[in-house]
PDB file of C-alpha atoms in Angstrom:
ATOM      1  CA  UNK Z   1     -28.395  32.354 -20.818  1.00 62.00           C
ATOM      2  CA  UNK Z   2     -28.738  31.200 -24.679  1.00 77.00           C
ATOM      3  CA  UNK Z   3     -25.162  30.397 -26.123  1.00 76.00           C
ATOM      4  CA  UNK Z   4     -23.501  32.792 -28.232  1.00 74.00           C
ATOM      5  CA  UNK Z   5     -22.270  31.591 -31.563  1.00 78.00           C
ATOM      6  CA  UNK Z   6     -19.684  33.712 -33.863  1.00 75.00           C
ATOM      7  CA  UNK Z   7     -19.006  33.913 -37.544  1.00 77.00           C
ATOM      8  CA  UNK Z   8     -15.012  35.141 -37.038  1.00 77.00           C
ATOM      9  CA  UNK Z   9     -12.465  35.229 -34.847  1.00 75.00           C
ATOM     10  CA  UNK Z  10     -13.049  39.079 -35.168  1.00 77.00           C
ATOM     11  CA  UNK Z  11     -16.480  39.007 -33.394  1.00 76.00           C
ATOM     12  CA  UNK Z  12     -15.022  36.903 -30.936  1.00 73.00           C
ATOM     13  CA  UNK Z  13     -12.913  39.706 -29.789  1.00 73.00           C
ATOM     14  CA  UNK Z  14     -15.078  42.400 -30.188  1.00 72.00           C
ATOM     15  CA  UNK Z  15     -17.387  40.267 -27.653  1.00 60.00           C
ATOM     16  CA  UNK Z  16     -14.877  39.444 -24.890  1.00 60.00           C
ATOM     17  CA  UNK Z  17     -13.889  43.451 -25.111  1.00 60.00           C
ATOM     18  CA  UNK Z  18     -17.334  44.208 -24.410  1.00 58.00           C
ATOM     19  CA  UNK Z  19     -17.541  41.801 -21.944  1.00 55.00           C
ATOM     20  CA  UNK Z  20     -14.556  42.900 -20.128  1.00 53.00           C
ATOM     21  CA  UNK Z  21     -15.810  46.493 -20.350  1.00 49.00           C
ATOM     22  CA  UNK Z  22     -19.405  45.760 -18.913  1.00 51.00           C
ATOM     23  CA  UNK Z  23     -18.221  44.026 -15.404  1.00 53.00           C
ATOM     24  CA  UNK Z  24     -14.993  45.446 -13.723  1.00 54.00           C
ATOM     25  CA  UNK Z  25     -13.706  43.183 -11.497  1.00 52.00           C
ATOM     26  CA  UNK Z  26     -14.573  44.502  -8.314  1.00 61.00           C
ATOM     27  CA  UNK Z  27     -18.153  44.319  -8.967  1.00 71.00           C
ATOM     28  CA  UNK Z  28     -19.617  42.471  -6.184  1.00 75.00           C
ATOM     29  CA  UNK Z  29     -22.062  41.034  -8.556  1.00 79.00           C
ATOM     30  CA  UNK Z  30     -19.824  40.077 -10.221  1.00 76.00           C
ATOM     31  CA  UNK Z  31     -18.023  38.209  -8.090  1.00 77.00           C
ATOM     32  CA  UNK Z  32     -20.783  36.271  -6.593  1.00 77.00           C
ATOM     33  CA  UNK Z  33     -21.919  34.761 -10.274  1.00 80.00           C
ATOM     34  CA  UNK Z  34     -18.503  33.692 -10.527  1.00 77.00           C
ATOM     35  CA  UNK Z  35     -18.352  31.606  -7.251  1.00 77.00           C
ATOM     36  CA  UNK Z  36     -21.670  30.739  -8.075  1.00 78.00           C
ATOM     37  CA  UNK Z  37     -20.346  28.877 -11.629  1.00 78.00           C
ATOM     38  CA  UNK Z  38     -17.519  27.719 -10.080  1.00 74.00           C
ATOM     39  CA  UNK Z  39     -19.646  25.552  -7.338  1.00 73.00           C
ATOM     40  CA  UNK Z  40     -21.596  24.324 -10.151  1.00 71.00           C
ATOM     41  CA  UNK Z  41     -18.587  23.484 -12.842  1.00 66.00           C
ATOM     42  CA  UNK Z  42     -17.138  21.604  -9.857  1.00 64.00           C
ATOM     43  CA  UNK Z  43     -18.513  17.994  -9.671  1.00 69.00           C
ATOM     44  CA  UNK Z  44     -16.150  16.444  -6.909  1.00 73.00           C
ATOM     45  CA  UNK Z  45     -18.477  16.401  -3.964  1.00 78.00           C
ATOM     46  CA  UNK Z  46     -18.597  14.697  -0.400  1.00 84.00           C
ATOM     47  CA  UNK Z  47     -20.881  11.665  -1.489  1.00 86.00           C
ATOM     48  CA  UNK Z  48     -18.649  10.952  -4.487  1.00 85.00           C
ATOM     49  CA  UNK Z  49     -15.324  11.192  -2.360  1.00 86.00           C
ATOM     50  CA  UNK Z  50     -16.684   8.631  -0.036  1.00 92.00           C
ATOM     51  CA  UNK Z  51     -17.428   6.365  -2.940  1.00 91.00           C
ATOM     52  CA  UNK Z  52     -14.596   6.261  -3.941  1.00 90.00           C
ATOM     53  CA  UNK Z  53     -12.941   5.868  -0.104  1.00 93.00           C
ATOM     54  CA  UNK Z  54     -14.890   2.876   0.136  1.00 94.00           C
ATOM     55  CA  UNK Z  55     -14.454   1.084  -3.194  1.00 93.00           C
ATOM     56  CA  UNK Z  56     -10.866   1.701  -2.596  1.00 93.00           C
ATOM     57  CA  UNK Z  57     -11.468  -0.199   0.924  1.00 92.00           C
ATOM     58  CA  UNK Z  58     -13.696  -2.592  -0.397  1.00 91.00           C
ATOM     59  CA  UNK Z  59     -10.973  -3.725  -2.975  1.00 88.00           C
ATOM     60  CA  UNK Z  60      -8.102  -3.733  -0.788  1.00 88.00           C
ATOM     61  CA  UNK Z  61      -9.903  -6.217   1.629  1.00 88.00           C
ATOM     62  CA  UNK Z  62     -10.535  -8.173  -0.875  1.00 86.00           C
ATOM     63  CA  UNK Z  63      -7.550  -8.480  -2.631  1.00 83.00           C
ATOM     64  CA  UNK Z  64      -5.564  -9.085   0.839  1.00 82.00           C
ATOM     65  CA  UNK Z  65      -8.238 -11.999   1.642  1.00 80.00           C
ATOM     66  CA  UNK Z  66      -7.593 -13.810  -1.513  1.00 77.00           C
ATOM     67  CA  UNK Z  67      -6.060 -17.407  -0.858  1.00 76.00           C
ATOM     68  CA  UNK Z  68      -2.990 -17.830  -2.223  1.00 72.00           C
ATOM     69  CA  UNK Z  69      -2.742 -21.002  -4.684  1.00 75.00           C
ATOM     70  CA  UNK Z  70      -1.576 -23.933  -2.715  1.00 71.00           C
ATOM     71  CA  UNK Z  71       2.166 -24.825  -3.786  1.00 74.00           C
ATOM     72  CA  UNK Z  72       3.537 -28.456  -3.723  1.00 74.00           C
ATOM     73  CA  UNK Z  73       6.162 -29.768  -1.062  1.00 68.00           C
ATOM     74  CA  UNK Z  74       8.077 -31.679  -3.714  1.00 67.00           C
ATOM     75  CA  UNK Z  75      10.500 -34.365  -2.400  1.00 67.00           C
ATOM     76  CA  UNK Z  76      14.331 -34.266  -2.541  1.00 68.00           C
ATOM     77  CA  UNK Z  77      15.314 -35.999  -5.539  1.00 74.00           C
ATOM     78  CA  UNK Z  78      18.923 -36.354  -4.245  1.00 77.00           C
ATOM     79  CA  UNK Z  79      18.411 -36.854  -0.258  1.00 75.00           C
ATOM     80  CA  UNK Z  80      21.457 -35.855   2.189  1.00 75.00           C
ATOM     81  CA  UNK Z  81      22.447 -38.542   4.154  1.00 77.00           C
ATOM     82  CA  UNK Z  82      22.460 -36.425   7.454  1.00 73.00           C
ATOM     83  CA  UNK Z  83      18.391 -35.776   6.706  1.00 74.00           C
ATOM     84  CA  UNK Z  84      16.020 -38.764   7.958  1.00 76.00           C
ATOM     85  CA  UNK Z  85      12.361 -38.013   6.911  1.00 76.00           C
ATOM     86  CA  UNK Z  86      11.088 -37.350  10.388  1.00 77.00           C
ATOM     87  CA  UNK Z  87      13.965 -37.412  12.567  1.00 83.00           C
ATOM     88  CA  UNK Z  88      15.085 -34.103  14.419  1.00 84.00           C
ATOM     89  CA  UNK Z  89      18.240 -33.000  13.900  1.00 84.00           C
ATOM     90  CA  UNK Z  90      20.518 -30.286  16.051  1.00 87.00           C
ATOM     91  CA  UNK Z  91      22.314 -27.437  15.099  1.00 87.00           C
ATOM     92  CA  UNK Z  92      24.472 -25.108  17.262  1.00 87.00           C
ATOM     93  CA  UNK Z  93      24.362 -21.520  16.120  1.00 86.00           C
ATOM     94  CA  UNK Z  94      24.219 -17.929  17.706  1.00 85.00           C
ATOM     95  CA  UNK Z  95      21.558 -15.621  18.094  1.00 82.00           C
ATOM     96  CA  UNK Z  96      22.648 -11.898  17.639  1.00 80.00           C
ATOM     97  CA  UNK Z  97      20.553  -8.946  18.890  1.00 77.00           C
ATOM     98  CA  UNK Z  98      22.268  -5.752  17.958  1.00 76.00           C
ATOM     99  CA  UNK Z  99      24.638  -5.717  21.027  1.00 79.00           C
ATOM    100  CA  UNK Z 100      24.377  -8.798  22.561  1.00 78.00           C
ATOM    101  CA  UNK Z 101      24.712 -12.455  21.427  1.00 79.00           C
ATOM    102  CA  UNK Z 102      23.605 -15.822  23.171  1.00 82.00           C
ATOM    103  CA  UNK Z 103      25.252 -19.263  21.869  1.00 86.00           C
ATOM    104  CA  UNK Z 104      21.495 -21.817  20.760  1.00 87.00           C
ATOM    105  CA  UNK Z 105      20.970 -24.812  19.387  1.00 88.00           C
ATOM    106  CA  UNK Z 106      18.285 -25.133  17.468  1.00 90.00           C
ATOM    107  CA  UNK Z 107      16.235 -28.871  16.799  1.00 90.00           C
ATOM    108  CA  UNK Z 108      15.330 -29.013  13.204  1.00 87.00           C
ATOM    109  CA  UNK Z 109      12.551 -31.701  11.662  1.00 84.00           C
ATOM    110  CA  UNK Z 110      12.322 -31.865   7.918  1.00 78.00           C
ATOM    111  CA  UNK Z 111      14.695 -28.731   7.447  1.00 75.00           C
ATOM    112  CA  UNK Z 112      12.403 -26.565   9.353  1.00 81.00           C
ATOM    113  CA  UNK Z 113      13.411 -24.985  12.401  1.00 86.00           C
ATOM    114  CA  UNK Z 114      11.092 -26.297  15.701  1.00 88.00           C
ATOM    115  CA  UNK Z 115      12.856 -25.151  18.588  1.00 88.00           C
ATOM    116  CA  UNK Z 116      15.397 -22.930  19.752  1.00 87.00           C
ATOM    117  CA  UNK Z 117      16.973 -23.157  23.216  1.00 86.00           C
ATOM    118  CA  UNK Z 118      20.186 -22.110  25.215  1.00 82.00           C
ATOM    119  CA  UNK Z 119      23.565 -24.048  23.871  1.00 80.00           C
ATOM    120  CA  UNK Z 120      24.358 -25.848  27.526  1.00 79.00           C
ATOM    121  CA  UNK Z 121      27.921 -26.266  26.536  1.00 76.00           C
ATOM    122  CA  UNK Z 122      28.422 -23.040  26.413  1.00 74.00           C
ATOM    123  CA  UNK Z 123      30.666 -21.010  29.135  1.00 69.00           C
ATOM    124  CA  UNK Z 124      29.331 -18.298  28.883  1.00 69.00           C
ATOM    125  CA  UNK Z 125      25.559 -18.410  29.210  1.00 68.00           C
ATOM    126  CA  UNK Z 126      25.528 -22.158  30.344  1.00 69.00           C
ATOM    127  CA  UNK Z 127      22.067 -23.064  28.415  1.00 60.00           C
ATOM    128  CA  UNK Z 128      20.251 -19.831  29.284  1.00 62.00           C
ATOM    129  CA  UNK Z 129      19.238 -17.814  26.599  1.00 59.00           C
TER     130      UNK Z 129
END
């Protein structure tokens, strides 16, 4: 089908009249050319979806498996005297679990929490936990 070029806007209208007039719309014919242009004006097909799925998968990995840049432990400037570099210290506290709550102590190094066990001076849970 050659393209069809117009000089006005008043051929233009004359032509889709015609046009209009030549195929009703429940012209099987009809019907089928137009499902046929739509499957070929649509470009989005199965190959290029899954090109797209796996780029998308592709990227993500990669971005997740990225190191991260390796930050400095800088030292304290001012240092508590209760912190010895290397020396554990221990903290009572309480662990809460929505309804129920269990006196710990927990044995800090560096101010970095290394173990958590049952508070044995506790009367209530006696060092169990």
């Amino acid at each position: 089908m050659e393209p069809k070029y117009f000089r006005s806007l008043e051929e233009l209208k004359i032509d889709t009249r015609q046009e209009t007039t030549d195929k009703p719309a429940g012209d099987r014919q009809f019907i089928f050319e137009m499902q046929q242009e739509l499957k070929k004006s649509t470009t989005a097909t199965r190959r290029d979806f899954l090109k797209v799925f796996g780029f998308t998968v592709a990227s993500a990995a990669i971005a997740s498996s990225c190191e991260q840049p390796v930050r400095k432990a800088i030292p304290l400037l001012i240092q508590p005297e209760e912190i010895v570099p290397g020396e554990a210290n221990y903290y009572a506290s309480t662990f809460f679990d929505g309804t129920d709550y269990c006196p710990i102590v927990v044995k800090v190094r560096d101010g970095r929490p290394i173990k958590i066990e049952g508070n044995k001076l506790s009367s209530l849970t006696q060092g169990g936990t």
